[in-house]
Amino acid sequence: MLQRRAFIRRAAAMAAVLGLDPVRLLRADAPLPLSNAGFNGTGRFREGHMLSTWYHGMVSNEEGWKQMQAGGTALDAVVEGTALVESDATGTSVGLGGRPDRTGRVTLDACVMGPQGDAGGVCFLEDIEHPVKVARAVMEETPHVLLAGDGARDFALAQGFEPRNLLTPESKTAWEDWKKSAEYKPIINVENHDTIGMIAQDLDGNLAGACTTSGLAYKLRGRVGDSPIIGAGLFVDNEIGACTATGLGEAVMKTLGSFLVVELIRQGRSPQQACEEAVDRIMRKMPVKDLQVGYLAMDTKGRSGSFAIHKGFNYARTIAGQTEMIDAAYRS
Ligand code: SD4
C-alpha cells in the first residue's frame, strides 16, 4: 500500500513538473463524458483515443494529445508520449533509471508499429535514452524489423543518438542492495513495474502503438522480454485494432498475446472480451500465482478494453483530450 502511495505521489509530481492537473490524475474511476458519435458505434473513431499502461500513462497521453492537436499522427503521439517516460529517472523499469540486469547494466527493449503494418524494434540495447525513437528509426530507415545489442547501439549512434549512462545512482544502490540476497523472483505489479505500452488512434482514425521497457529488474544478462517483439508486447492492425501488454514477458511471448487479442477482435470479440480471453489462455497453461500480465486494447470504433491476471494493473485512457486513470478488471 505504501509503495502504491509512493507511486501515486511520483505520478502526481511528474504531472506537476509537466504542468498537468494532478487532481485529474488522481481521479480514478470517474466515467468520461463521451461526446462523440463514433464511440461504441460502427464508424471509424476520429476524435483521438489513447491508452497507456500504468500511472505514467497519464503523462504519455497528455503528450500524445498535444502531438495530435499539433497535427501529429498516432505514431507521433505514441513515440513522443512514451519517450517522455523513458526520460523520467524515477521510473525504474523504463529508459533512464531503469533497473539493470544482474551484472549491473541497463539493457532496453522497445518497438513501434504504424498504420501501414510497418514495424520496428530494438532489444538488448545499452546506453541510449530513447529506445522507442531508435525503434522508429529502424522502422523508417531500414528494411528490417528488429536490431539487437551492439548492432542496435551502433545503429542508434549512426543515427545521431547520443550515448548516455542510464544507471542512475539510485538504481545502482538498489542493485547493490539486491546483490546481497540476489533473489531472482520477478513478481510484477503496480509497485514494481512501469513498462510503458501505448496505443493510439489519431484524428484521421489511424492506429499506432509503442512499447518500451528496461524489462525485469536483475534479469539474466541477455534476457529479452515481450516488449520489443511484434505480436507479443505490441500489435497494431489498422483495419481492426491495437493491443499492448505489460507484465511477465515470458508468458506473453508464449501465447503471442497482443497478436492474439487483435485477432480475437477481428473474429468479433469486443476489446474487453479479447483481453479476457488472452488472459485466460495464459491461466489455462501456466501457474499464475506469482505471475502478472495485463492487456490493453482498442478497436477502430473507439472501444477499449483491459484485463489482468491479478489485481493491480491500471492504465490511462484519453478520449478527445480528456484523461482518466482506470483500474483494470482482473481474474484472480
Ligand atoms: C518484460 N513485459 O520485460 C516486460 C516487463 C513489464 O511492466 O511489462 N513490466 O517482461
mmCIF file of C-alpha atoms and ligand atoms in Angstrom:
data_model
loop_
_atom_site.group_PDB
_atom_site.id
_atom_site.type_symbol
_atom_site.label_atom_id
_atom_site.label_comp_id
_atom_site.label_asym_id
_atom_site.label_seq_id
_atom_site.Cartn_x
_atom_site.Cartn_y
_atom_site.Cartn_z
ATOM 1 C CA MET A 1 0.000 0.000 0.000
ATOM 2 C CA LEU A 2 2.836 2.322 0.917
ATOM 3 C CA GLN A 3 4.532 1.546 -2.353
ATOM 4 C CA ARG A 4 1.331 2.260 -4.217
ATOM 5 C CA ARG A 5 1.026 5.624 -2.459
ATOM 6 C CA ALA A 6 4.626 6.399 -3.363
ATOM 7 C CA PHE A 7 3.775 5.557 -6.940
ATOM 8 C CA ILE A 8 0.797 7.891 -6.943
ATOM 9 C CA ARG A 9 2.939 10.645 -5.423
ATOM 10 C CA ARG A 10 5.544 10.131 -8.132
ATOM 11 C CA ALA A 11 2.900 10.331 -10.858
ATOM 12 C CA ALA A 12 1.454 13.478 -9.296
ATOM 13 C CA ALA A 13 4.931 15.018 -9.114
ATOM 14 C CA MET A 14 5.536 14.164 -12.778
ATOM 15 C CA ALA A 15 2.207 15.768 -13.647
ATOM 16 C CA ALA A 16 3.142 18.906 -11.737
ATOM 17 C CA VAL A 17 6.516 19.153 -13.498
ATOM 18 C CA LEU A 18 4.776 18.861 -16.822
ATOM 19 C CA GLY A 19 2.108 21.401 -15.885
ATOM 20 C CA LEU A 20 -0.718 18.874 -15.775
ATOM 21 C CA ASP A 21 -3.570 18.893 -13.321
ATOM 22 C CA PRO A 22 -2.710 16.394 -10.560
ATOM 23 C CA VAL A 23 -6.297 16.341 -9.320
ATOM 24 C CA ARG A 24 -7.396 14.949 -12.625
ATOM 25 C CA LEU A 25 -4.554 12.445 -12.407
ATOM 26 C CA LEU A 26 -5.819 11.031 -9.148
ATOM 27 C CA ARG A 27 -9.480 10.999 -10.023
ATOM 28 C CA ALA A 28 -9.686 7.343 -10.961
ATOM 29 C CA ASP A 29 -12.873 5.544 -11.977
ATOM 30 C CA ALA A 30 -14.813 8.663 -12.933
ATOM 31 C CA PRO A 31 -16.624 7.974 -16.186
ATOM 32 C CA LEU A 32 -15.545 10.095 -19.119
ATOM 33 C CA PRO A 33 -18.077 12.427 -20.646
ATOM 34 C CA LEU A 34 -18.173 10.906 -24.088
ATOM 35 C CA SER A 35 -19.310 13.457 -26.573
ATOM 36 C CA ASN A 36 -18.507 11.630 -29.734
ATOM 37 C CA ALA A 37 -20.874 9.837 -32.010
ATOM 38 C CA GLY A 38 -18.227 7.326 -33.071
ATOM 39 C CA PHE A 39 -17.832 5.739 -29.659
ATOM 40 C CA ASN A 40 -19.388 2.309 -29.487
ATOM 41 C CA GLY A 41 -20.850 2.966 -32.896
ATOM 42 C CA THR A 42 -19.992 1.342 -36.139
ATOM 43 C CA GLY A 43 -17.897 4.070 -37.762
ATOM 44 C CA ARG A 44 -14.191 4.657 -37.503
ATOM 45 C CA PHE A 45 -13.383 6.756 -34.475
ATOM 46 C CA ARG A 46 -11.626 10.057 -35.231
ATOM 47 C CA GLU A 47 -11.573 12.058 -32.031
ATOM 48 C CA GLY A 48 -8.259 10.962 -30.557
ATOM 49 C CA HIS A 49 -8.139 7.804 -28.450
ATOM 50 C CA MET A 50 -5.117 6.773 -26.381
ATOM 51 C CA LEU A 51 -4.480 4.007 -23.875
ATOM 52 C CA SER A 52 -1.237 3.732 -21.890
ATOM 53 C CA THR A 53 -0.113 1.361 -19.173
ATOM 54 C CA TRP A 54 0.361 2.339 -15.534
ATOM 55 C CA TYR A 55 0.232 5.746 -13.839
ATOM 56 C CA HIS A 56 2.782 7.390 -16.067
ATOM 57 C CA GLY A 57 0.424 6.674 -18.974
ATOM 58 C CA MET A 58 -1.322 9.860 -17.946
ATOM 59 C CA VAL A 59 1.738 11.901 -18.865
ATOM 60 C CA SER A 60 2.203 9.987 -22.123
ATOM 61 C CA ASN A 61 -1.390 10.503 -23.147
ATOM 62 C CA GLU A 62 -1.268 14.215 -22.398
ATOM 63 C CA GLU A 63 1.810 14.481 -24.611
ATOM 64 C CA GLY A 64 0.111 12.339 -27.252
ATOM 65 C CA TRP A 65 -2.887 14.642 -27.279
ATOM 66 C CA LYS A 66 -0.583 17.659 -27.709
ATOM 67 C CA GLN A 67 1.001 15.908 -30.672
ATOM 68 C CA MET A 68 -2.370 15.173 -32.235
ATOM 69 C CA GLN A 69 -3.593 18.707 -31.772
ATOM 70 C CA ALA A 70 -0.459 19.981 -33.466
ATOM 71 C CA GLY A 71 -1.248 17.791 -36.477
ATOM 72 C CA GLY A 72 0.782 14.762 -35.385
ATOM 73 C CA THR A 73 -0.174 11.202 -36.243
ATOM 74 C CA ALA A 74 -0.924 8.343 -33.883
ATOM 75 C CA LEU A 75 2.696 7.271 -34.402
ATOM 76 C CA ASP A 76 3.971 10.704 -33.319
ATOM 77 C CA ALA A 77 1.680 10.503 -30.287
ATOM 78 C CA VAL A 78 2.906 7.114 -29.082
ATOM 79 C CA VAL A 79 6.592 7.762 -29.747
ATOM 80 C CA GLU A 80 6.712 11.205 -28.143
ATOM 81 C CA GLY A 81 4.367 10.132 -25.347
ATOM 82 C CA THR A 82 6.416 7.120 -24.324
ATOM 83 C CA ALA A 83 9.740 8.950 -24.842
ATOM 84 C CA LEU A 84 8.768 11.305 -22.012
ATOM 85 C CA VAL A 85 8.548 8.351 -19.653
ATOM 86 C CA GLU A 86 11.879 6.986 -20.888
ATOM 87 C CA SER A 87 13.479 10.224 -19.685
ATOM 88 C CA ASP A 88 11.938 10.051 -16.225
ATOM 89 C CA ALA A 89 14.773 8.936 -13.963
ATOM 90 C CA THR A 90 12.352 7.985 -11.174
ATOM 91 C CA GLY A 91 10.696 5.302 -13.310
ATOM 92 C CA THR A 92 12.527 2.093 -12.509
ATOM 93 C CA SER A 93 11.612 -0.085 -15.453
ATOM 94 C CA VAL A 94 11.863 2.205 -18.452
ATOM 95 C CA GLY A 95 14.814 4.051 -20.014
ATOM 96 C CA LEU A 96 16.869 6.314 -17.765
ATOM 97 C CA GLY A 97 16.902 4.976 -14.208
ATOM 98 C CA GLY A 98 15.664 1.559 -15.318
ATOM 99 C CA ARG A 99 16.798 -1.282 -13.071
ATOM 100 C CA PRO A 100 19.849 -3.056 -14.509
ATOM 101 C CA ASP A 101 20.377 -6.718 -15.214
ATOM 102 C CA ARG A 102 22.144 -8.843 -12.598
ATOM 103 C CA THR A 103 25.537 -7.650 -13.856
ATOM 104 C CA GLY A 104 24.601 -4.014 -13.222
ATOM 105 C CA ARG A 105 23.996 -2.988 -16.833
ATOM 106 C CA VAL A 106 20.777 -1.353 -18.051
ATOM 107 C CA THR A 107 19.521 -3.029 -21.236
ATOM 108 C CA LEU A 108 16.468 -1.746 -23.034
ATOM 109 C CA ASP A 109 13.765 -3.203 -25.288
ATOM 110 C CA ALA A 110 11.272 -1.257 -27.401
ATOM 111 C CA CYS A 111 9.143 -1.460 -30.516
ATOM 112 C CA VAL A 112 6.697 0.571 -32.548
ATOM 113 C CA MET A 113 4.032 -0.231 -35.142
ATOM 114 C CA GLY A 114 2.389 2.139 -37.560
ATOM 115 C CA PRO A 115 -0.831 2.036 -39.546
ATOM 116 C CA GLN A 116 0.714 0.540 -42.693
ATOM 117 C CA GLY A 117 1.574 -2.682 -40.893
ATOM 118 C CA ASP A 118 5.076 -1.235 -40.569
ATOM 119 C CA ALA A 119 7.116 -2.157 -37.515
ATOM 120 C CA GLY A 120 10.484 -1.559 -35.896
ATOM 121 C CA GLY A 121 12.190 -2.580 -32.696
ATOM 122 C CA VAL A 122 15.373 -2.765 -30.674
ATOM 123 C CA CYS A 123 16.312 -5.158 -27.926
ATOM 124 C CA PHE A 124 19.216 -5.652 -25.525
ATOM 125 C CA LEU A 125 20.153 -2.024 -26.307
ATOM 126 C CA GLU A 126 22.555 -0.183 -23.990
ATOM 127 C CA ASP A 127 23.430 3.481 -23.383
ATOM 128 C CA ILE A 128 20.617 5.063 -25.381
ATOM 129 C CA GLU A 129 17.956 7.030 -23.532
ATOM 130 C CA HIS A 130 15.240 6.683 -26.156
ATOM 131 C CA PRO A 131 14.962 3.121 -27.459
ATOM 132 C CA VAL A 132 11.464 3.923 -28.732
ATOM 133 C CA LYS A 133 12.903 6.548 -31.077
ATOM 134 C CA VAL A 134 15.574 4.126 -32.250
ATOM 135 C CA ALA A 135 12.775 1.593 -32.887
ATOM 136 C CA ARG A 136 11.023 4.188 -35.037
ATOM 137 C CA ALA A 137 14.269 4.781 -36.940
ATOM 138 C CA VAL A 138 14.641 1.014 -37.517
ATOM 139 C CA MET A 139 11.125 1.031 -38.948
ATOM 140 C CA GLU A 140 11.580 4.110 -41.107
ATOM 141 C CA GLU A 141 15.247 3.971 -42.108
ATOM 142 C CA THR A 142 15.984 0.264 -42.575
ATOM 143 C CA PRO A 143 14.363 -2.697 -44.342
ATOM 144 C CA HIS A 144 14.463 -4.606 -41.007
ATOM 145 C CA VAL A 145 12.179 -5.013 -38.016
ATOM 146 C CA LEU A 146 14.454 -5.780 -35.068
ATOM 147 C CA LEU A 147 18.034 -4.814 -34.191
ATOM 148 C CA ALA A 148 19.737 -6.246 -31.101
ATOM 149 C CA GLY A 149 22.569 -5.424 -28.714
ATOM 150 C CA ASP A 150 25.722 -3.801 -30.061
ATOM 151 C CA GLY A 151 24.259 -3.676 -33.554
ATOM 152 C CA ALA A 152 21.272 -1.704 -32.290
ATOM 153 C CA ARG A 153 23.619 0.606 -30.363
ATOM 154 C CA ASP A 154 25.847 1.175 -33.411
ATOM 155 C CA PHE A 155 22.780 1.934 -35.492
ATOM 156 C CA ALA A 156 21.499 4.409 -32.899
ATOM 157 C CA LEU A 157 24.858 6.204 -32.755
ATOM 158 C CA ALA A 158 24.988 6.348 -36.546
ATOM 159 C CA GLN A 159 21.517 7.913 -36.465
ATOM 160 C CA GLY A 160 22.817 10.669 -34.185
ATOM 161 C CA PHE A 161 21.584 9.412 -30.800
ATOM 162 C CA GLU A 162 23.978 10.424 -28.011
ATOM 163 C CA PRO A 163 25.336 7.694 -25.687
ATOM 164 C CA ARG A 164 24.459 8.151 -22.034
ATOM 165 C CA ASN A 165 24.950 6.223 -18.811
ATOM 166 C CA LEU A 166 21.417 5.117 -17.881
ATOM 167 C CA LEU A 167 22.295 3.648 -14.486
ATOM 168 C CA THR A 168 21.318 6.361 -12.006
ATOM 169 C CA PRO A 169 22.916 6.443 -8.528
ATOM 170 C CA GLU A 170 19.546 5.289 -7.086
ATOM 171 C CA SER A 171 19.334 2.309 -9.422
ATOM 172 C CA LYS A 172 22.961 1.420 -8.684
ATOM 173 C CA THR A 173 22.302 1.473 -4.942
ATOM 174 C CA ALA A 174 19.174 -0.647 -5.349
ATOM 175 C CA TRP A 175 21.134 -3.157 -7.434
ATOM 176 C CA GLU A 176 23.900 -3.308 -4.835
ATOM 177 C CA ASP A 177 21.273 -3.953 -2.147
ATOM 178 C CA TRP A 178 19.691 -6.642 -4.309
ATOM 179 C CA LYS A 179 23.063 -8.371 -4.747
ATOM 180 C CA LYS A 180 23.203 -9.043 -1.006
ATOM 181 C CA SER A 181 20.392 -11.579 -1.338
ATOM 182 C CA ALA A 182 20.388 -11.936 -5.143
ATOM 183 C CA GLU A 183 16.874 -13.278 -5.027
ATOM 184 C CA TYR A 184 15.553 -13.626 -8.547
ATOM 185 C CA LYS A 185 11.823 -13.868 -8.328
ATOM 186 C CA PRO A 186 10.113 -11.471 -10.653
ATOM 187 C CA ILE A 187 6.738 -10.542 -9.269
ATOM 188 C CA ILE A 188 5.121 -7.842 -11.281
ATOM 189 C CA ASN A 189 2.598 -5.289 -10.251
ATOM 190 C CA VAL A 190 1.919 -1.621 -9.944
ATOM 191 C CA GLU A 191 4.593 -1.146 -7.298
ATOM 192 C CA ASN A 192 7.480 -2.577 -9.268
ATOM 193 C CA HIS A 193 6.590 -2.358 -12.924
ATOM 194 C CA ASP A 194 6.182 0.510 -15.202
ATOM 195 C CA THR A 195 6.886 -0.643 -18.698
ATOM 196 C CA ILE A 196 5.009 1.703 -20.902
ATOM 197 C CA GLY A 197 2.833 0.353 -23.663
ATOM 198 C CA MET A 198 0.786 2.940 -25.528
ATOM 199 C CA ILE A 199 -1.718 2.516 -28.325
ATOM 200 C CA ALA A 200 -3.446 5.374 -30.093
ATOM 201 C CA GLN A 201 -5.938 6.295 -32.771
ATOM 202 C CA ASP A 202 -5.435 9.749 -34.236
ATOM 203 C CA LEU A 203 -7.810 12.356 -35.610
ATOM 204 C CA ASP A 204 -7.684 10.710 -39.044
ATOM 205 C CA GLY A 205 -8.729 7.427 -37.467
ATOM 206 C CA ASN A 206 -5.342 5.713 -37.927
ATOM 207 C CA LEU A 207 -3.781 3.446 -35.314
ATOM 208 C CA ALA A 208 -0.230 3.114 -33.979
ATOM 209 C CA GLY A 209 1.477 1.721 -30.898
ATOM 210 C CA ALA A 210 4.727 1.737 -28.936
ATOM 211 C CA CYS A 211 6.113 -0.310 -26.098
ATOM 212 C CA THR A 212 9.333 0.414 -24.174
ATOM 213 C CA THR A 213 10.967 -1.091 -21.105
ATOM 214 C CA SER A 214 14.129 -1.996 -19.266
ATOM 215 C CA GLY A 215 12.473 -5.338 -18.609
ATOM 216 C CA LEU A 216 12.631 -7.349 -15.453
ATOM 217 C CA ALA A 217 14.849 -5.974 -12.713
ATOM 218 C CA TYR A 218 18.052 -8.018 -12.274
ATOM 219 C CA LYS A 219 17.251 -10.288 -15.208
ATOM 220 C CA LEU A 220 19.862 -12.636 -16.616
ATOM 221 C CA ARG A 221 22.218 -10.785 -18.918
ATOM 222 C CA GLY A 222 20.889 -11.098 -22.449
ATOM 223 C CA ARG A 223 17.300 -11.716 -21.429
ATOM 224 C CA VAL A 224 14.790 -10.072 -23.772
ATOM 225 C CA GLY A 225 11.108 -9.931 -22.916
ATOM 226 C CA ASP A 226 7.930 -9.448 -24.886
ATOM 227 C CA SER A 227 8.086 -5.667 -25.168
ATOM 228 C CA PRO A 228 10.169 -5.396 -28.389
ATOM 229 C CA ILE A 229 8.575 -8.436 -30.022
ATOM 230 C CA ILE A 230 5.940 -7.581 -32.587
ATOM 231 C CA GLY A 231 2.815 -9.590 -31.785
ATOM 232 C CA ALA A 232 3.844 -10.186 -28.166
ATOM 233 C CA GLY A 233 4.251 -6.830 -26.380
ATOM 234 C CA LEU A 234 2.508 -4.898 -29.149
ATOM 235 C CA PHE A 235 0.388 -5.432 -32.203
ATOM 236 C CA VAL A 236 -1.442 -2.990 -34.448
ATOM 237 C CA ASP A 237 -3.710 -3.731 -37.384
ATOM 238 C CA ASN A 238 -5.127 -0.521 -38.772
ATOM 239 C CA GLU A 239 -8.228 -2.339 -40.043
ATOM 240 C CA ILE A 240 -9.024 -3.993 -36.719
ATOM 241 C CA GLY A 241 -7.428 -2.610 -33.565
ATOM 242 C CA ALA A 242 -4.339 -2.482 -31.386
ATOM 243 C CA CYS A 243 -3.097 -4.144 -28.224
ATOM 244 C CA THR A 244 -0.165 -3.814 -25.864
ATOM 245 C CA ALA A 245 0.915 -5.930 -22.917
ATOM 246 C CA THR A 246 2.635 -5.478 -19.605
ATOM 247 C CA GLY A 247 3.763 -7.981 -17.027
ATOM 248 C CA LEU A 248 5.881 -11.081 -17.209
ATOM 249 C CA GLY A 249 7.063 -11.100 -20.803
ATOM 250 C CA GLU A 250 7.716 -14.833 -20.952
ATOM 251 C CA ALA A 251 4.005 -15.575 -20.502
ATOM 252 C CA VAL A 252 3.073 -13.024 -23.158
ATOM 253 C CA MET A 253 5.638 -14.382 -25.617
ATOM 254 C CA LYS A 254 4.498 -17.978 -25.175
ATOM 255 C CA THR A 255 0.966 -17.002 -26.139
ATOM 256 C CA LEU A 256 1.811 -14.205 -28.613
ATOM 257 C CA GLY A 257 -0.596 -12.161 -26.550
ATOM 258 C CA SER A 258 -1.031 -8.857 -28.367
ATOM 259 C CA PHE A 259 -1.447 -10.534 -31.742
ATOM 260 C CA LEU A 260 -3.948 -12.896 -30.172
ATOM 261 C CA VAL A 261 -6.025 -10.034 -28.780
ATOM 262 C CA VAL A 262 -6.172 -8.241 -32.131
ATOM 263 C CA GLU A 263 -7.065 -11.491 -33.905
ATOM 264 C CA LEU A 264 -9.871 -12.106 -31.409
ATOM 265 C CA ILE A 265 -11.211 -8.615 -32.113
ATOM 266 C CA ARG A 266 -11.054 -9.463 -35.808
ATOM 267 C CA GLN A 267 -13.183 -12.532 -35.063
ATOM 268 C CA GLY A 268 -15.859 -10.376 -33.447
ATOM 269 C CA ARG A 269 -14.891 -10.062 -29.755
ATOM 270 C CA SER A 270 -15.014 -6.647 -28.159
ATOM 271 C CA PRO A 271 -11.617 -5.368 -26.990
ATOM 272 C CA GLN A 272 -12.665 -6.246 -23.428
ATOM 273 C CA GLN A 273 -13.672 -9.810 -24.326
ATOM 274 C CA ALA A 274 -10.488 -10.259 -26.332
ATOM 275 C CA CYS A 275 -8.265 -9.158 -23.427
ATOM 276 C CA GLU A 276 -10.108 -11.526 -21.083
ATOM 277 C CA GLU A 277 -9.714 -14.456 -23.427
ATOM 278 C CA ALA A 278 -5.984 -13.788 -23.870
ATOM 279 C CA VAL A 279 -5.527 -13.698 -20.093
ATOM 280 C CA ASP A 280 -7.480 -16.943 -19.755
ATOM 281 C CA ARG A 281 -5.247 -18.531 -22.368
ATOM 282 C CA ILE A 282 -2.250 -17.872 -20.084
ATOM 283 C CA MET A 283 -4.105 -19.015 -16.975
ATOM 284 C CA ARG A 284 -5.048 -22.321 -18.566
ATOM 285 C CA LYS A 285 -1.439 -23.076 -19.467
ATOM 286 C CA MET A 286 0.702 -21.720 -16.638
ATOM 287 C CA PRO A 287 0.693 -21.497 -12.865
ATOM 288 C CA VAL A 288 -0.052 -17.836 -12.265
ATOM 289 C CA LYS A 289 0.253 -17.288 -8.517
ATOM 290 C CA ASP A 290 3.296 -15.018 -8.866
ATOM 291 C CA LEU A 291 2.764 -14.052 -12.440
ATOM 292 C CA GLN A 292 1.070 -10.860 -13.567
ATOM 293 C CA VAL A 293 0.091 -9.973 -17.124
ATOM 294 C CA GLY A 294 -2.168 -7.141 -18.221
ATOM 295 C CA TYR A 295 -3.524 -6.382 -21.696
ATOM 296 C CA LEU A 296 -4.776 -3.095 -23.036
ATOM 297 C CA ALA A 297 -6.652 -2.960 -26.337
ATOM 298 C CA MET A 298 -8.715 -0.738 -28.593
ATOM 299 C CA ASP A 299 -10.602 -1.244 -31.810
ATOM 300 C CA THR A 300 -11.118 1.172 -34.685
ATOM 301 C CA LYS A 301 -14.553 2.222 -33.415
ATOM 302 C CA GLY A 302 -13.313 3.866 -30.215
ATOM 303 C CA ARG A 303 -13.983 0.917 -27.925
ATOM 304 C CA SER A 304 -11.357 -0.047 -25.389
ATOM 305 C CA GLY A 305 -10.720 -2.978 -23.071
ATOM 306 C CA SER A 306 -8.239 -4.170 -20.490
ATOM 307 C CA PHE A 307 -7.781 -7.202 -18.314
ATOM 308 C CA ALA A 308 -5.130 -8.619 -15.986
ATOM 309 C CA ILE A 309 -4.478 -11.891 -14.201
ATOM 310 C CA HIS A 310 -4.270 -10.211 -10.795
ATOM 311 C CA LYS A 311 -5.420 -7.024 -9.176
ATOM 312 C CA GLY A 312 -3.099 -4.047 -9.537
ATOM 313 C CA PHE A 313 -2.851 -3.236 -13.250
ATOM 314 C CA ASN A 314 -4.014 0.229 -14.150
ATOM 315 C CA TYR A 315 -3.885 2.438 -17.200
ATOM 316 C CA ALA A 316 -4.621 5.884 -18.570
ATOM 317 C CA ARG A 317 -7.343 6.397 -21.142
ATOM 318 C CA THR A 318 -7.720 9.585 -23.132
ATOM 319 C CA ILE A 319 -10.603 10.353 -25.414
ATOM 320 C CA ALA A 320 -10.845 13.730 -27.161
ATOM 321 C CA GLY A 321 -8.275 15.212 -24.792
ATOM 322 C CA GLN A 322 -9.873 14.024 -21.560
ATOM 323 C CA THR A 323 -7.827 11.629 -19.497
ATOM 324 C CA GLU A 324 -8.631 9.339 -16.615
ATOM 325 C CA MET A 325 -6.837 6.589 -14.723
ATOM 326 C CA ILE A 326 -8.681 3.273 -14.692
ATOM 327 C CA ASP A 327 -8.065 0.161 -12.586
ATOM 328 C CA ALA A 328 -8.171 -2.854 -14.879
ATOM 329 C CA ALA A 329 -10.535 -5.719 -14.151
ATOM 330 C CA TYR A 330 -8.788 -8.961 -13.232
ATOM 331 C CA ARG A 331 -9.424 -12.697 -12.919
ATOM 332 C CA SER A 332 -7.998 -13.633 -9.528
HETATM 333 C C1 SD4 B 1 9.173 -7.679 -19.738
HETATM 334 N N1 SD4 B 1 6.877 -7.129 -20.160
HETATM 335 O O1 SD4 B 1 10.319 -7.349 -19.992
HETATM 336 C C2 SD4 B 1 8.115 -6.596 -19.663
HETATM 337 C C3 SD4 B 1 8.041 -6.106 -18.263
HETATM 338 C C4 SD4 B 1 6.862 -5.271 -17.947
HETATM 339 O O2 SD4 B 1 5.817 -3.811 -16.552
HETATM 340 O O3 SD4 B 1 5.892 -5.202 -18.637
HETATM 341 N N2 SD4 B 1 6.871 -4.555 -16.888
HETATM 342 O O4 SD4 B 1 8.850 -8.838 -19.498
#
